mmCIF file of C-alpha atoms and ligand atoms in Angstrom:
data_model
loop_
_atom_site.group_PDB
_atom_site.id
_atom_site.type_symbol
_atom_site.label_atom_id
_atom_site.label_comp_id
_atom_site.label_asym_id
_atom_site.label_seq_id
_atom_site.Cartn_x
_atom_site.Cartn_y
_atom_site.Cartn_z
ATOM 1 C CA MET A 8 139.446 114.328 -151.601
ATOM 2 C CA ARG A 9 140.972 116.629 -149.003
ATOM 3 C CA VAL A 10 141.115 115.598 -145.385
ATOM 4 C CA TYR A 11 141.362 118.184 -142.591
ATOM 5 C CA PHE A 12 142.388 116.480 -139.435
ATOM 6 C CA ASP A 13 143.820 119.558 -137.581
ATOM 7 C CA TYR A 14 141.037 120.798 -135.611
ATOM 8 C CA ASN A 15 143.234 121.448 -132.649
ATOM 9 C CA ALA A 16 145.210 123.922 -134.559
ATOM 10 C CA THR A 17 141.952 125.775 -135.686
ATOM 11 C CA THR A 18 138.454 124.802 -136.874
ATOM 12 C CA PRO A 19 136.307 125.740 -139.831
ATOM 13 C CA LEU A 20 133.645 128.352 -139.109
ATOM 14 C CA ALA A 21 130.264 127.023 -138.472
ATOM 15 C CA PRO A 22 127.827 128.240 -141.297
ATOM 16 C CA GLU A 23 125.687 130.102 -138.843
ATOM 17 C CA VAL A 24 128.841 131.849 -137.446
ATOM 18 C CA VAL A 25 129.831 133.065 -140.958
ATOM 19 C CA ASP A 26 126.214 134.457 -141.244
ATOM 20 C CA THR A 27 126.251 136.298 -137.908
ATOM 21 C CA ILE A 28 129.780 137.707 -138.558
ATOM 22 C CA SER A 29 128.762 138.964 -141.876
ATOM 23 C CA GLN A 30 125.484 140.394 -140.721
ATOM 24 C CA VAL A 31 127.054 142.071 -137.666
ATOM 25 C CA SER A 32 129.859 143.431 -139.735
ATOM 26 C CA ARG A 33 127.446 144.943 -142.229
ATOM 27 C CA ASP A 34 124.500 146.191 -139.926
ATOM 28 C CA LEU A 35 126.073 146.794 -136.399
ATOM 29 C CA PHE A 36 128.985 148.968 -137.085
ATOM 30 C CA GLY A 37 128.466 151.259 -134.004
ATOM 31 C CA ASN A 38 130.933 151.553 -131.272
ATOM 32 C CA PRO A 39 129.576 149.717 -128.296
ATOM 33 C CA SER A 40 130.695 152.453 -125.980
ATOM 34 C CA SER A 41 128.529 155.036 -127.601
ATOM 35 C CA ILE A 42 125.513 156.107 -126.028
ATOM 36 C CA HIS A 43 123.440 156.508 -129.207
ATOM 37 C CA HIS A 44 121.197 153.865 -131.022
ATOM 38 C CA PHE A 45 124.026 152.502 -133.101
ATOM 39 C CA GLY A 46 126.217 152.016 -130.191
ATOM 40 C CA GLN A 47 123.737 150.431 -127.901
ATOM 41 C CA GLN A 48 122.780 147.912 -130.775
ATOM 42 C CA ALA A 49 126.452 146.906 -130.836
ATOM 43 C CA LYS A 50 126.470 146.673 -127.076
ATOM 44 C CA ALA A 51 123.441 144.526 -127.025
ATOM 45 C CA THR A 52 124.972 142.188 -129.491
ATOM 46 C CA ILE A 53 128.087 141.837 -127.146
ATOM 47 C CA ASP A 54 125.748 141.236 -124.206
ATOM 48 C CA ASP A 55 124.061 138.355 -125.938
ATOM 49 C CA ALA A 56 127.495 136.869 -126.765
ATOM 50 C CA ARG A 57 128.517 137.368 -123.135
ATOM 51 C CA SER A 58 125.487 135.342 -121.978
ATOM 52 C CA ALA A 59 126.073 132.627 -124.365
ATOM 53 C CA THR A 60 129.804 132.267 -123.570
ATOM 54 C CA ALA A 61 128.984 132.385 -119.941
ATOM 55 C CA SER A 62 126.342 129.765 -120.323
ATOM 56 C CA LEU A 63 128.824 127.274 -122.111
ATOM 57 C CA ILE A 64 131.016 127.236 -118.897
ATOM 58 C CA ASN A 65 128.332 127.568 -116.186
ATOM 59 C CA ALA A 66 129.537 131.120 -115.391
ATOM 60 C CA ASP A 67 127.925 134.529 -114.712
ATOM 61 C CA PRO A 68 128.000 136.876 -117.696
ATOM 62 C CA SER A 69 129.534 139.630 -115.467
ATOM 63 C CA GLU A 70 132.573 137.277 -115.029
ATOM 64 C CA ILE A 71 133.431 137.122 -118.829
ATOM 65 C CA VAL A 72 135.998 139.310 -120.299
ATOM 66 C CA PHE A 73 136.305 139.292 -123.955
ATOM 67 C CA VAL A 74 139.878 139.226 -125.385
ATOM 68 C CA SER A 75 141.499 138.485 -128.662
ATOM 69 C CA GLY A 76 142.044 134.598 -127.967
ATOM 70 C CA GLY A 77 143.526 131.928 -126.056
ATOM 71 C CA THR A 78 146.947 133.587 -125.929
ATOM 72 C CA GLU A 79 145.757 136.859 -124.610
ATOM 73 C CA ALA A 80 143.555 135.102 -122.187
ATOM 74 C CA ASP A 81 146.329 133.176 -120.869
ATOM 75 C CA ASN A 82 148.671 136.260 -120.728
ATOM 76 C CA PHE A 83 145.972 138.184 -118.850
ATOM 77 C CA ALA A 84 145.209 135.465 -116.387
ATOM 78 C CA ILE A 85 148.913 135.028 -115.309
ATOM 79 C CA ARG A 86 150.219 138.511 -115.635
ATOM 80 C CA GLY A 87 146.983 140.115 -114.184
ATOM 81 C CA ALA A 88 146.929 137.897 -111.230
ATOM 82 C CA ALA A 89 150.742 138.070 -110.620
ATOM 83 C CA GLU A 90 150.707 141.737 -110.694
ATOM 84 C CA ALA A 91 147.791 141.970 -108.407
ATOM 85 C CA LEU A 92 149.192 139.665 -105.887
ATOM 86 C CA GLU A 93 152.745 140.987 -106.015
ATOM 87 C CA PRO A 94 152.284 143.517 -103.061
ATOM 88 C CA THR A 95 151.177 140.471 -100.979
ATOM 89 C CA GLY A 96 154.720 138.956 -101.164
ATOM 90 C CA ARG A 97 153.638 136.056 -103.215
ATOM 91 C CA ARG A 98 156.265 136.008 -106.002
ATOM 92 C CA HIS A 99 156.032 132.171 -107.177
ATOM 93 C CA LEU A 100 154.253 130.761 -109.984
ATOM 94 C CA ILE A 101 153.608 127.201 -111.020
ATOM 95 C CA ALA A 102 152.530 125.669 -114.204
ATOM 96 C CA SER A 103 152.683 122.099 -115.840
ATOM 97 C CA GLY A 104 155.500 121.315 -118.286
ATOM 98 C CA ILE A 105 153.054 120.462 -120.909
ATOM 99 C CA GLU A 106 151.280 123.863 -121.130
ATOM 100 C CA HIS A 107 150.939 125.741 -124.285
ATOM 101 C CA GLU A 108 153.553 128.248 -125.154
ATOM 102 C CA ALA A 109 151.099 131.119 -124.226
ATOM 103 C CA VAL A 110 151.572 130.049 -120.483
ATOM 104 C CA LEU A 111 155.139 128.762 -120.784
ATOM 105 C CA ASN A 112 156.505 131.875 -122.300
ATOM 106 C CA THR A 113 154.586 134.044 -120.104
ATOM 107 C CA LEU A 114 156.014 132.378 -117.058
ATOM 108 C CA ARG A 115 159.585 132.589 -118.593
ATOM 109 C CA ALA A 116 158.997 136.494 -119.053
ATOM 110 C CA LEU A 117 158.026 136.908 -115.439
ATOM 111 C CA ALA A 118 160.934 134.675 -114.438
ATOM 112 C CA ARG A 119 163.148 137.204 -116.103
ATOM 113 C CA ARG A 120 161.718 139.954 -114.014
ATOM 114 C CA GLY A 121 162.398 138.126 -110.787
ATOM 115 C CA TRP A 122 159.461 135.735 -110.233
ATOM 116 C CA ARG A 123 160.285 132.384 -108.926
ATOM 117 C CA THR A 124 158.849 129.611 -111.237
ATOM 118 C CA THR A 125 158.377 125.962 -111.006
ATOM 119 C CA LEU A 126 157.254 123.552 -113.959
ATOM 120 C CA LEU A 127 155.457 120.473 -112.850
ATOM 121 C CA PRO A 128 156.715 117.154 -114.369
ATOM 122 C CA VAL A 129 154.392 114.693 -115.934
ATOM 123 C CA ASP A 130 154.731 110.948 -116.565
ATOM 124 C CA GLN A 131 154.253 108.950 -119.667
ATOM 125 C CA THR A 132 150.372 109.137 -119.331
ATOM 126 C CA GLY A 133 150.753 112.848 -119.966
ATOM 127 C CA VAL A 134 148.675 113.768 -116.717
ATOM 128 C CA VAL A 135 149.799 116.099 -114.004
ATOM 129 C CA SER A 136 149.946 114.517 -110.765
ATOM 130 C CA ALA A 137 148.338 116.209 -107.438
ATOM 131 C CA ASP A 138 151.399 114.894 -105.568
ATOM 132 C CA ARG A 139 153.833 116.829 -107.675
ATOM 133 C CA LEU A 140 151.773 119.993 -107.164
ATOM 134 C CA ARG A 141 151.833 119.370 -103.374
ATOM 135 C CA GLU A 142 155.529 119.073 -103.358
ATOM 136 C CA ALA A 143 156.037 122.289 -105.289
ATOM 137 C CA ILE A 144 153.665 124.693 -103.894
ATOM 138 C CA ASP A 145 154.399 126.834 -100.782
ATOM 139 C CA ALA A 146 153.151 130.064 -98.932
ATOM 140 C CA GLU A 147 154.757 132.142 -101.617
ATOM 141 C CA THR A 148 152.754 130.728 -104.527
ATOM 142 C CA ALA A 149 150.467 133.235 -106.170
ATOM 143 C CA LEU A 150 149.030 131.229 -109.006
ATOM 144 C CA VAL A 151 148.998 127.802 -110.364
ATOM 145 C CA SER A 152 148.411 127.071 -114.173
ATOM 146 C CA VAL A 153 147.384 123.822 -115.450
ATOM 147 C CA MET A 154 145.593 123.326 -118.750
ATOM 148 C CA HIS A 155 142.169 121.537 -118.772
ATOM 149 C CA ALA A 156 143.196 119.402 -121.769
ATOM 150 C CA ASN A 157 146.582 119.308 -123.527
ATOM 151 C CA ASN A 158 146.525 120.314 -127.161
ATOM 152 C CA GLU A 159 148.975 117.760 -128.550
ATOM 153 C CA ILE A 160 147.906 114.746 -126.966
ATOM 154 C CA GLY A 161 144.421 115.478 -125.622
ATOM 155 C CA THR A 162 144.908 114.421 -122.131
ATOM 156 C CA ILE A 163 142.465 115.822 -119.604
ATOM 157 C CA GLN A 164 144.017 117.039 -116.397
ATOM 158 C CA PRO A 165 142.678 116.649 -112.799
ATOM 159 C CA VAL A 166 141.905 120.375 -112.430
ATOM 160 C CA ALA A 167 139.466 120.220 -109.772
ATOM 161 C CA ALA A 168 141.953 118.255 -107.432
ATOM 162 C CA LEU A 169 144.669 120.698 -108.159
ATOM 163 C CA ALA A 170 142.425 123.648 -107.638
ATOM 164 C CA ALA A 171 141.657 122.381 -104.158
ATOM 165 C CA ILE A 172 145.464 122.001 -103.335
ATOM 166 C CA ALA A 173 146.209 125.429 -104.782
ATOM 167 C CA HIS A 174 143.371 126.893 -102.472
ATOM 168 C CA GLU A 175 144.699 125.215 -99.431
ATOM 169 C CA HIS A 176 147.783 127.187 -99.868
ATOM 170 C CA GLY A 177 146.010 130.454 -100.702
ATOM 171 C CA ALA A 178 147.113 130.472 -104.272
ATOM 172 C CA LEU A 179 144.909 131.011 -107.342
ATOM 173 C CA LEU A 180 144.148 128.470 -109.966
ATOM 174 C CA HIS A 181 144.064 129.267 -113.736
ATOM 175 C CA THR A 182 143.191 126.631 -116.283
ATOM 176 C CA ASP A 183 143.613 126.969 -120.170
ATOM 177 C CA ALA A 184 140.489 125.378 -121.344
ATOM 178 C CA VAL A 185 141.079 126.305 -124.991
ATOM 179 C CA GLN A 186 141.014 122.531 -126.087
ATOM 180 C CA THR A 187 137.972 121.674 -124.123
ATOM 181 C CA ALA A 188 135.542 124.580 -124.185
ATOM 182 C CA GLY A 189 133.024 123.761 -126.872
ATOM 183 C CA LYS A 190 134.181 120.211 -127.113
ATOM 184 C CA VAL A 191 133.421 118.557 -123.665
ATOM 185 C CA PRO A 192 131.468 119.896 -120.738
ATOM 186 C CA VAL A 193 133.345 122.865 -118.881
ATOM 187 C CA ASP A 194 131.873 124.053 -115.563
ATOM 188 C CA VAL A 195 133.860 126.538 -113.815
ATOM 189 C CA ARG A 196 132.025 125.899 -110.692
ATOM 190 C CA ALA A 197 132.666 122.108 -110.576
ATOM 191 C CA LEU A 198 136.358 122.755 -111.441
ATOM 192 C CA GLY A 199 136.588 125.145 -108.676
ATOM 193 C CA VAL A 200 139.118 127.430 -110.503
ATOM 194 C CA ASP A 201 139.492 131.173 -110.381
ATOM 195 C CA LEU A 202 140.420 131.757 -113.901
ATOM 196 C CA LEU A 203 139.755 130.048 -117.265
ATOM 197 C CA SER A 204 140.846 130.864 -120.808
ATOM 198 C CA LEU A 205 138.949 129.929 -123.959
ATOM 199 C CA SER A 206 139.313 130.653 -127.655
ATOM 200 C CA ALA A 207 136.587 130.765 -130.366
ATOM 201 C CA HIS A 208 138.415 129.381 -133.183
ATOM 202 C CA LYS A 209 138.955 126.064 -131.538
ATOM 203 C CA PHE A 210 135.166 125.342 -131.730
ATOM 204 C CA ASN A 211 134.078 126.718 -134.979
ATOM 205 C CA GLY A 212 134.076 130.413 -134.076
ATOM 206 C CA PRO A 213 136.363 133.130 -135.493
ATOM 207 C CA LYS A 214 139.976 133.498 -135.019
ATOM 208 C CA GLY A 215 140.935 136.730 -132.802
ATOM 209 C CA ALA A 216 138.156 136.324 -130.311
ATOM 210 C CA GLY A 217 138.207 134.601 -126.897
ATOM 211 C CA ALA A 218 137.394 134.976 -123.319
ATOM 212 C CA LEU A 219 139.030 134.933 -119.879
ATOM 213 C CA TRP A 220 136.688 134.037 -117.218
ATOM 214 C CA ILE A 221 137.411 135.806 -113.870
ATOM 215 C CA LYS A 222 135.657 134.521 -110.794
ATOM 216 C CA ARG A 223 133.966 137.344 -109.076
ATOM 217 C CA GLY A 224 136.092 139.062 -106.487
ATOM 218 C CA THR A 225 139.412 137.871 -107.986
ATOM 219 C CA ARG A 226 141.888 140.637 -107.911
ATOM 220 C CA MET A 227 143.269 141.325 -111.263
ATOM 221 C CA GLN A 228 145.575 143.986 -112.809
ATOM 222 C CA PRO A 229 144.463 144.847 -116.331
ATOM 223 C CA THR A 230 147.363 144.148 -118.943
ATOM 224 C CA ALA A 231 145.823 146.530 -121.633
ATOM 225 C CA THR A 232 145.098 149.891 -120.145
ATOM 226 C CA GLY A 233 143.149 152.498 -121.757
ATOM 227 C CA GLY A 234 139.303 153.219 -121.743
ATOM 228 C CA LYS A 235 136.774 151.660 -119.340
ATOM 229 C CA HIS A 236 135.869 148.699 -121.634
ATOM 230 C CA GLU A 237 135.044 145.270 -120.352
ATOM 231 C CA ARG A 238 134.393 146.913 -116.770
ATOM 232 C CA ASN A 239 137.813 148.285 -116.730
ATOM 233 C CA ARG A 240 139.395 144.875 -117.198
ATOM 234 C CA ARG A 241 140.424 145.015 -120.848
ATOM 235 C CA ALA A 242 140.706 148.388 -122.700
ATOM 236 C CA GLY A 243 139.991 148.456 -126.421
ATOM 237 C CA THR A 244 137.076 148.999 -128.611
ATOM 238 C CA GLU A 245 135.552 145.452 -128.806
ATOM 239 C CA ASN A 246 135.697 143.376 -132.070
ATOM 240 C CA VAL A 247 131.823 143.146 -132.191
ATOM 241 C CA ALA A 248 131.512 140.838 -135.205
ATOM 242 C CA ALA A 249 134.008 138.388 -133.751
ATOM 243 C CA ILE A 250 132.644 138.372 -130.291
ATOM 244 C CA ALA A 251 129.163 137.785 -131.922
ATOM 245 C CA GLY A 252 130.705 134.875 -133.736
ATOM 246 C CA LEU A 253 132.003 133.438 -130.528
ATOM 247 C CA GLY A 254 128.652 133.764 -128.896
ATOM 248 C CA VAL A 255 126.859 131.921 -131.770
ATOM 249 C CA ALA A 256 129.772 129.250 -131.681
ATOM 250 C CA ALA A 257 129.184 128.998 -127.988
ATOM 251 C CA VAL A 258 125.411 128.324 -128.566
ATOM 252 C CA LEU A 259 125.955 125.722 -131.231
ATOM 253 C CA ALA A 260 128.532 124.002 -129.144
ATOM 254 C CA ALA A 261 126.324 123.582 -126.119
ATOM 255 C CA ARG A 262 123.414 122.633 -128.149
ATOM 256 C CA LYS A 263 125.120 119.649 -129.900
ATOM 257 C CA MET A 264 127.860 118.956 -127.461
ATOM 258 C CA ALA A 265 126.911 115.318 -126.148
ATOM 259 C CA PRO A 266 125.957 113.758 -129.716
ATOM 260 C CA GLU A 267 128.727 115.466 -131.485
ATOM 261 C CA ALA A 268 131.413 114.493 -128.919
ATOM 262 C CA ALA A 269 130.215 110.902 -129.203
ATOM 263 C CA ARG A 270 130.182 111.009 -133.110
ATOM 264 C CA VAL A 271 133.681 112.384 -133.168
ATOM 265 C CA CYS A 272 134.933 110.029 -130.518
ATOM 266 C CA ALA A 273 133.739 107.091 -132.725
ATOM 267 C CA LEU A 274 135.489 108.524 -135.701
ATOM 268 C CA ARG A 275 138.780 109.081 -133.641
ATOM 269 C CA ASP A 276 138.583 105.552 -132.254
ATOM 270 C CA ARG A 277 138.026 104.140 -135.743
ATOM 271 C CA LEU A 278 141.138 105.998 -136.919
ATOM 272 C CA GLU A 279 143.248 104.987 -133.994
ATOM 273 C CA ALA A 280 142.233 101.325 -134.560
ATOM 274 C CA GLY A 281 142.932 101.427 -138.072
ATOM 275 C CA ILE A 282 146.369 102.978 -137.705
ATOM 276 C CA LEU A 283 147.413 100.786 -134.845
ATOM 277 C CA GLY A 284 146.125 97.682 -136.569
ATOM 278 C CA ASN A 285 147.539 98.367 -140.124
ATOM 279 C CA VAL A 286 150.792 100.188 -139.436
ATOM 280 C CA PRO A 287 153.400 98.105 -137.391
ATOM 281 C CA GLY A 288 155.424 100.042 -135.061
ATOM 282 C CA THR A 289 152.748 102.496 -134.028
ATOM 283 C CA GLN A 290 151.850 103.515 -130.374
ATOM 284 C CA VAL A 291 149.509 106.117 -128.891
ATOM 285 C CA ASN A 292 151.211 108.683 -126.792
ATOM 286 C CA GLY A 293 149.596 109.441 -123.421
ATOM 287 C CA THR A 294 146.797 107.893 -121.635
ATOM 288 C CA ARG A 295 143.882 106.742 -123.699
ATOM 289 C CA GLU A 296 141.454 107.052 -120.745
ATOM 290 C CA ALA A 297 141.083 110.699 -119.884
ATOM 291 C CA ARG A 298 141.253 112.475 -123.256
ATOM 292 C CA VAL A 299 139.337 114.985 -125.423
ATOM 293 C CA PRO A 300 137.152 112.796 -127.795
ATOM 294 C CA ASN A 301 138.741 114.333 -130.950
ATOM 295 C CA THR A 302 142.303 113.784 -130.513
ATOM 296 C CA THR A 303 144.947 110.992 -130.875
ATOM 297 C CA ASN A 304 148.726 111.489 -131.017
ATOM 298 C CA ILE A 305 150.450 108.459 -132.501
ATOM 299 C CA SER A 306 154.329 107.706 -132.720
ATOM 300 C CA PHE A 307 155.551 105.778 -135.947
ATOM 301 C CA GLU A 308 158.564 103.855 -135.227
ATOM 302 C CA ARG A 309 161.662 104.691 -137.663
ATOM 303 C CA VAL A 310 159.619 107.551 -139.444
ATOM 304 C CA GLU A 311 160.523 111.168 -139.167
ATOM 305 C CA ALA A 312 157.306 113.003 -138.412
ATOM 306 C CA GLU A 313 157.887 116.048 -140.620
ATOM 307 C CA SER A 314 158.529 113.661 -143.561
ATOM 308 C CA LEU A 315 155.124 111.756 -142.853
ATOM 309 C CA LEU A 316 153.432 115.034 -142.496
ATOM 310 C CA ILE A 317 154.717 116.191 -145.695
ATOM 311 C CA ALA A 318 153.914 112.853 -147.505
ATOM 312 C CA LEU A 319 150.172 112.924 -146.054
ATOM 313 C CA ASP A 320 149.881 116.560 -147.176
ATOM 314 C CA LEU A 321 150.810 115.490 -150.820
ATOM 315 C CA GLU A 322 147.917 113.062 -150.688
ATOM 316 C CA GLY A 323 145.551 115.833 -149.439
ATOM 317 C CA ILE A 324 145.531 114.819 -145.769
ATOM 318 C CA ALA A 325 146.349 117.604 -143.204
ATOM 319 C CA VAL A 326 147.528 116.581 -139.807
ATOM 320 C CA SER A 327 150.138 118.067 -137.449
ATOM 321 C CA THR A 328 153.412 117.363 -135.428
ATOM 322 C CA GLY A 329 152.091 118.970 -132.368
ATOM 323 C CA SER A 330 151.354 122.513 -131.688
ATOM 324 C CA ALA A 331 151.085 124.664 -134.799
ATOM 325 C CA CYS A 332 153.305 127.311 -133.191
ATOM 326 C CA SER A 333 156.180 125.174 -133.103
ATOM 327 C CA SER A 334 155.789 123.651 -136.464
ATOM 328 C CA GLY A 335 158.139 124.784 -139.107
ATOM 329 C CA THR A 336 160.988 123.905 -136.685
ATOM 330 C CA LEU A 337 162.531 120.623 -136.189
ATOM 331 C CA GLU A 338 162.302 120.901 -132.453
ATOM 332 C CA PRO A 339 160.832 117.872 -130.861
ATOM 333 C CA SER A 340 157.602 118.477 -129.166
ATOM 334 C CA HIS A 341 157.950 119.960 -125.673
ATOM 335 C CA VAL A 342 155.006 118.146 -124.437
ATOM 336 C CA LEU A 343 156.292 114.565 -125.524
ATOM 337 C CA LYS A 344 159.528 115.511 -124.059
ATOM 338 C CA ALA A 345 158.158 116.451 -120.665
ATOM 339 C CA MET A 346 156.383 113.216 -120.562
ATOM 340 C CA GLY A 347 159.841 111.610 -120.715
ATOM 341 C CA LEU A 348 159.367 109.925 -124.027
ATOM 342 C CA PRO A 349 162.594 108.913 -125.824
ATOM 343 C CA SER A 350 163.791 110.982 -128.670
ATOM 344 C CA HIS A 351 162.767 108.458 -131.346
ATOM 345 C CA ARG A 352 159.166 108.949 -130.067
ATOM 346 C CA THR A 353 159.363 112.708 -129.547
ATOM 347 C CA GLN A 354 160.396 113.138 -133.005
ATOM 348 C CA ASN A 355 158.296 110.488 -134.670
ATOM 349 C CA SER A 356 154.808 111.542 -133.595
ATOM 350 C CA LEU A 357 151.755 112.907 -135.379
ATOM 351 C CA ARG A 358 148.623 114.439 -133.997
ATOM 352 C CA PHE A 359 145.447 113.654 -135.601
ATOM 353 C CA SER A 360 142.399 115.909 -134.436
ATOM 354 C CA LEU A 361 138.927 115.560 -135.830
ATOM 355 C CA GLY A 362 135.843 117.867 -135.603
ATOM 356 C CA MET A 363 132.568 119.137 -136.906
ATOM 357 C CA PHE A 364 133.055 118.310 -140.526
ATOM 358 C CA SER A 365 135.116 115.102 -140.063
ATOM 359 C CA THR A 366 133.528 111.873 -141.717
ATOM 360 C CA GLN A 367 133.982 108.055 -141.723
ATOM 361 C CA GLU A 368 135.092 108.406 -145.455
ATOM 362 C CA GLU A 369 137.835 110.615 -144.349
ATOM 363 C CA VAL A 370 139.153 108.300 -141.645
ATOM 364 C CA ASP A 371 138.946 105.389 -143.988
ATOM 365 C CA ARG A 372 141.081 107.290 -146.478
ATOM 366 C CA VAL A 373 143.842 108.024 -144.041
ATOM 367 C CA VAL A 374 143.893 104.473 -142.831
ATOM 368 C CA GLU A 375 144.088 103.363 -146.321
ATOM 369 C CA VAL A 376 146.787 105.742 -147.409
ATOM 370 C CA LEU A 377 149.109 105.646 -144.197
ATOM 371 C CA PRO A 378 150.567 102.065 -144.391
ATOM 372 C CA ARG A 379 151.937 102.715 -147.838
ATOM 373 C CA LEU A 380 153.552 105.984 -146.819
ATOM 374 C CA VAL A 381 155.033 104.709 -143.872
ATOM 375 C CA GLU A 382 156.420 101.778 -145.560
ATOM 376 C CA LYS A 383 157.873 103.933 -148.231
ATOM 377 C CA LEU A 384 159.615 106.172 -145.688
ATOM 378 C CA ARG A 385 160.832 103.129 -143.749
ATOM 379 C CA GLY A 386 162.356 101.824 -146.932
ATOM 380 C CA LEU A 387 164.686 104.739 -146.956
ATOM 381 C CA THR A 388 166.167 103.321 -143.869
ATOM 382 C CA ARG A 389 167.360 99.794 -143.121
ATOM 383 C CA ARG A 390 166.594 98.753 -139.680
ATOM 384 C CA PRO A 391 163.654 96.326 -139.168
ATOM 385 C CA VAL A 392 160.571 97.437 -137.285
ATOM 386 C CA SER A 393 160.261 95.825 -133.560
ATOM 387 C CA ALA A 394 156.608 95.854 -133.168
HETATM 388 C C1 PLP B 30 146.031 124.929 -125.133
HETATM 389 C C2 PLP B 30 145.956 126.189 -125.912
HETATM 390 N N1 PLP B 30 146.183 127.317 -125.292
HETATM 391 C C3 PLP B 30 146.333 128.409 -125.885
HETATM 392 C C4 PLP B 30 146.272 128.477 -127.256
HETATM 393 C C5 PLP B 30 146.236 129.921 -128.040
HETATM 394 O O1 PLP B 30 144.919 130.177 -128.545
HETATM 395 P P1 PLP B 30 144.931 131.288 -129.614
HETATM 396 O O2 PLP B 30 145.360 130.766 -130.975
HETATM 397 O O3 PLP B 30 143.464 131.687 -129.515
HETATM 398 O O4 PLP B 30 145.738 132.429 -129.177
HETATM 399 C C6 PLP B 30 146.088 127.422 -128.158
HETATM 400 C C7 PLP B 30 146.017 127.284 -129.631
HETATM 401 O O5 PLP B 30 146.993 126.530 -130.325
HETATM 402 C C8 PLP B 30 145.904 126.309 -127.387
HETATM 403 O O6 PLP B 30 145.820 124.836 -128.038
#
């Protein structure tokens, strides 16, 4: 039995998405910018996907710009808004310290070009506080970027409150909704944001497809220049099949969202209770209240996370030590570090993330296997476990 509990890294394609991608790749090869029949068929396919993607986040289709995924959406949001606002004298950017590297490294790149940047601290709950934003924001702030939910610990951020503060100071608010879109309701109007990123492969769509939602009237400088695609906002011939796959994934996610979230949440809670109850010295990282339903991040006292991850993999169980981009290095998680957790927890934590094909049998298998593996790894060191 192989268990895949790494849905926050990526998800398997929904069967309907596979069918759509293969049908579009085979039959609708036209260039959507071409005026003839073949081009117009491809364009119509993109338009359908645009409506489905907009509907998933309560947006207008004209506000959706298709991009290559979450990383490009985050880059475009921050660089595009920053460049557009530069002439106004606003040269300050704010993000939380627990953002994905796509946001953090974009801020670092802009800092090297003279932008002032501030990272908001978080406490051990893993939630960004409105007070911290009030302290950091000023009349020069162009943009605030705070993710809707964190990819490592799953905590949902108070984006609507943060957007209100940003707007009081004339700044834009971008939210990276890569870990919420398709999993929980995301409503751009209710959130009150200006820019929102999403990525298809996090909700059973294909890799290499995503969208940046740009609120109508928001001034943006394109980051990819070229032809007039995507209403002059993102040049380059569209990846029609992947965009169609994104559209189908959006329709499926919207249709099944409430029951699927409840099902996955029950599995996650069973897994969490099973681990906390059967493995001494375990603790959940971050608040357990405002979280996406599919994620738990647990620290295992006196067990090096990488060793446990490998031991689980040998048992056919796939989990993660945090964001996939930083695995392969022994760097502690920047998210757990930003939360102020002590080093024995930043290096001893695993993320379990569930999704569409997860089952109770898989949960029970993990709960059965883990105590033995942890005990074995702890046997290699001497100190007793305190909890
Ligand atoms: C919160 C968050 N933002 C951005 C990304 C990057 O998305 P993509 O893999 O589509 O570039 C990820 C993926 O790990 C993510 O979890």
